[in-house]
């Protein structure tokens, strides 16, 4: 059986998708790509500006197209934005593309990791902890629905976590055994 040579990461902001994703790509000999960064490259604007100008719907439209494009790449680890799972079309595309790993972080850990970052439009000018709790309540079931593997990230070393993900997905025959 030919296994997809792509791996998708979902989870809330601050879960470590980019950090763990880079380690996964290194272990697999694949390319790492972050859908949010690709959106910024394609538009020439940062995400807060896109949210301000086009609203969340405009951003989510761009995100949907970007995820569809990147999910077709070969030999790639794709980190998606925290809200990518909100659209059913994204979930369908991700499930079809390859194994999906949900990097789960507690609200407390997300709060600590996100700090007062002005690059996170959903947190700007709001009760950050309350917003993170609300987002987790809404999105956790969607992350779980799309995921082939759920991994808690709190207190774990990113490199060791990546090794655990690769080992588990190979044991489940969801990743090819060869490195490249």
C-alpha positions as a Python dict, from the first residue, in 0.01 Angstrom:
ca = {
    (1, 'X'): (0, 0, 0),
    (2, 'X'): (130, 343, -95),
    (3, 'X'): (117, 575, 203),
    (4, 'X'): (83, 949, 170),
    (5, 'X'): (410, 1132, 212),
    (6, 'X'): (256, 1416, 402),
    (7, 'X'): (169, 1478, 762),
    (8, 'X'): (-70, 1745, 887),
    (9, 'X'): (-69, 1911, 1227),
    (10, 'X'): (-373, 2063, 1394),
    (11, 'X'): (-421, 2215, 1735),
    (12, 'X'): (-473, 2542, 1913),
    (13, 'X'): (-244, 2841, 1900),
    (14, 'X'): (52, 2784, 2125),
    (15, 'X'): (41, 2404, 2097),
    (16, 'X'): (379, 2390, 1924),
    (17, 'X'): (270, 2300, 1570),
    (18, 'X'): (551, 2497, 1405),
    (19, 'X'): (823, 2384, 1646),
    (20, 'X'): (723, 2018, 1646),
    (21, 'X'): (654, 2037, 1273),
    (22, 'X'): (1009, 2147, 1197),
    (23, 'X'): (1143, 1853, 1400),
    (24, 'X'): (908, 1613, 1222),
    (25, 'X'): (1019, 1741, 882),
    (26, 'X'): (1382, 1701, 982),
    (27, 'X'): (1327, 1344, 1105),
    (28, 'X'): (1139, 1248, 788),
    (29, 'X'): (1362, 1436, 544),
    (30, 'X'): (1058, 1629, 423),
    (31, 'X'): (979, 1997, 382),
    (32, 'X'): (806, 2189, 660),
    (33, 'X'): (539, 2443, 572),
    (34, 'X'): (311, 2654, 791),
    (35, 'X'): (-19, 2749, 625),
    (36, 'X'): (-31, 3084, 806),
    (37, 'X'): (314, 3178, 675),
    (38, 'X'): (215, 3081, 322),
    (39, 'X'): (-95, 3300, 346),
    (40, 'X'): (124, 3592, 455),
    (41, 'X'): (369, 3527, 169),
    (42, 'X'): (90, 3505, -89),
    (43, 'X'): (-85, 3822, 25),
    (44, 'X'): (220, 4025, 121),
    (45, 'X'): (41, 4110, 446),
    (46, 'X'): (44, 3975, 798),
    (47, 'X'): (-254, 3791, 942),
    (48, 'X'): (-368, 4070, 1177),
    (49, 'X'): (-386, 4305, 879),
    (50, 'X'): (-585, 4049, 675),
    (51, 'X'): (-828, 4010, 968),
    (52, 'X'): (-859, 4387, 998),
    (53, 'X'): (-918, 4443, 628),
    (54, 'X'): (-1116, 4133, 528),
    (55, 'X'): (-1250, 4005, 859),
    (56, 'X'): (-1225, 3649, 979),
    (57, 'X'): (-1431, 3519, 684),
    (58, 'X'): (-1187, 3669, 434),
    (59, 'X'): (-896, 3514, 617),
    (60, 'X'): (-1071, 3174, 641),
    (61, 'X'): (-1141, 3184, 264),
    (62, 'X'): (-770, 3235, 199),
    (63, 'X'): (-683, 2967, 453),
    (64, 'X'): (-916, 2714, 287),
    (65, 'X'): (-752, 2765, -54),
    (66, 'X'): (-404, 2748, 96),
    (67, 'X'): (-474, 2424, 284),
    (68, 'X'): (-621, 2269, -31),
    (69, 'X'): (-307, 2365, -226),
    (70, 'X'): (-54, 2256, 37),
    (71, 'X'): (-234, 1928, 112),
    (72, 'X'): (-148, 1814, -239),
    (73, 'X'): (228, 1857, -191),
    (74, 'X'): (451, 1554, -154),
    (75, 'X'): (699, 1494, 128),
    (76, 'X'): (565, 1773, 347),
    (77, 'X'): (478, 1835, 709),
    (78, 'X'): (198, 2094, 714),
    (79, 'X'): (119, 2297, 1025),
    (80, 'X'): (-229, 2447, 999),
    (81, 'X'): (-367, 2748, 1180),
    (82, 'X'): (-560, 2690, 1501),
    (83, 'X'): (-896, 2769, 1340),
    (84, 'X'): (-849, 2568, 1020),
    (85, 'X'): (-1070, 2290, 1156),
    (86, 'X'): (-1369, 2524, 1179),
    (87, 'X'): (-1450, 2465, 813),
    (88, 'X'): (-1577, 2123, 717),
    (89, 'X'): (-1407, 2147, 377),
    (90, 'X'): (-1069, 2187, 547),
    (91, 'X'): (-1135, 1885, 767),
    (92, 'X'): (-1228, 1674, 463),
    (93, 'X'): (-918, 1783, 272),
    (94, 'X'): (-691, 1717, 570),
    (95, 'X'): (-836, 1372, 639),
    (96, 'X'): (-787, 1276, 273),
    (97, 'X'): (-433, 1415, 250),
    (98, 'X'): (-257, 1199, 506),
    (99, 'X'): (-230, 1134, 876),
    (100, 'X'): (-340, 1423, 1095),
    (101, 'X'): (-187, 1478, 1437),
    (102, 'X'): (-363, 1687, 1700),
    (103, 'X'): (-106, 1855, 1921),
    (104, 'X'): (-307, 1920, 2233),
    (105, 'X'): (-208, 2190, 2480),
    (106, 'X'): (-400, 2288, 2790),
    (107, 'X'): (-553, 2635, 2806),
    (108, 'X'): (-304, 2720, 3080),
    (109, 'X'): (-13, 2619, 2854),
    (110, 'X'): (-157, 2810, 2558),
    (111, 'X'): (-193, 3119, 2775),
    (112, 'X'): (169, 3092, 2883),
    (113, 'X'): (301, 3026, 2531),
    (114, 'X'): (103, 3292, 2346),
    (115, 'X'): (203, 3574, 2580),
    (116, 'X'): (85, 3912, 2462),
    (117, 'X'): (165, 3839, 2100),
    (118, 'X'): (7, 4097, 1868),
    (119, 'X'): (15, 3847, 1579),
    (120, 'X'): (-288, 3661, 1716),
    (121, 'X'): (-597, 3857, 1607),
    (122, 'X'): (-845, 3650, 1806),
    (123, 'X'): (-666, 3741, 2130),
    (124, 'X'): (-605, 4111, 2068),
    (125, 'X'): (-782, 4343, 2309),
    (126, 'X'): (-973, 4063, 2477),
    (127, 'X'): (-972, 3849, 2789),
    (128, 'X'): (-705, 3612, 2655),
    (129, 'X'): (-772, 3331, 2901),
    (130, 'X'): (-1146, 3344, 2841),
    (131, 'X'): (-1102, 3346, 2463),
    (132, 'X'): (-863, 3050, 2480),
    (133, 'X'): (-1114, 2857, 2695),
    (134, 'X'): (-1397, 2931, 2454),
    (135, 'X'): (-1190, 2835, 2151),
    (136, 'X'): (-1083, 2507, 2314),
    (137, 'X'): (-1443, 2420, 2402),
    (138, 'X'): (-1553, 2475, 2042),
    (139, 'X'): (-1250, 2338, 1857),
    (140, 'X'): (-1133, 2042, 2066),
    (141, 'X'): (-1408, 1810, 1929),
    (142, 'X'): (-1317, 1917, 1574),
    (143, 'X'): (-945, 1856, 1631),
    (144, 'X'): (-1028, 1512, 1769),
    (145, 'X'): (-1262, 1437, 1478),
    (146, 'X'): (-998, 1503, 1215),
    (147, 'X'): (-703, 1349, 1403),
    (148, 'X'): (-547, 1009, 1355),
    (149, 'X'): (-334, 1071, 1663),
    (150, 'X'): (-380, 1299, 1966),
    (151, 'X'): (-63, 1397, 2153),
    (152, 'X'): (-43, 1611, 2466),
    (153, 'X'): (240, 1865, 2437),
    (154, 'X'): (260, 2015, 2784),
    (155, 'X'): (596, 1965, 2951),
    (156, 'X'): (739, 1767, 2659),
    (157, 'X'): (1055, 1831, 2459),
    (158, 'X'): (962, 1913, 2097),
    (159, 'X'): (1227, 1683, 1944),
    (160, 'X'): (1124, 1387, 2161),
    (161, 'X'): (760, 1458, 2086),
    (162, 'X'): (835, 1450, 1713),
    (163, 'X'): (1016, 1117, 1754),
    (164, 'X'): (714, 980, 1944),
    (165, 'X'): (477, 1094, 1668),
    (166, 'X'): (684, 933, 1392),
    (167, 'X'): (724, 608, 1587),
    (168, 'X'): (352, 586, 1668),
    (169, 'X'): (236, 667, 1314),
    (170, 'X'): (474, 407, 1171),
    (171, 'X'): (355, 147, 1422),
    (172, 'X'): (1, 219, 1305),
    (173, 'X'): (114, 196, 940),
    (174, 'X'): (13, 557, 877),
    (175, 'X'): (361, 676, 771),
    (176, 'X'): (604, 512, 532),
    (177, 'X'): (899, 336, 693),
    (178, 'X'): (1156, 494, 459),
    (179, 'X'): (1291, 833, 561),
    (180, 'X'): (1263, 1014, 228),
}
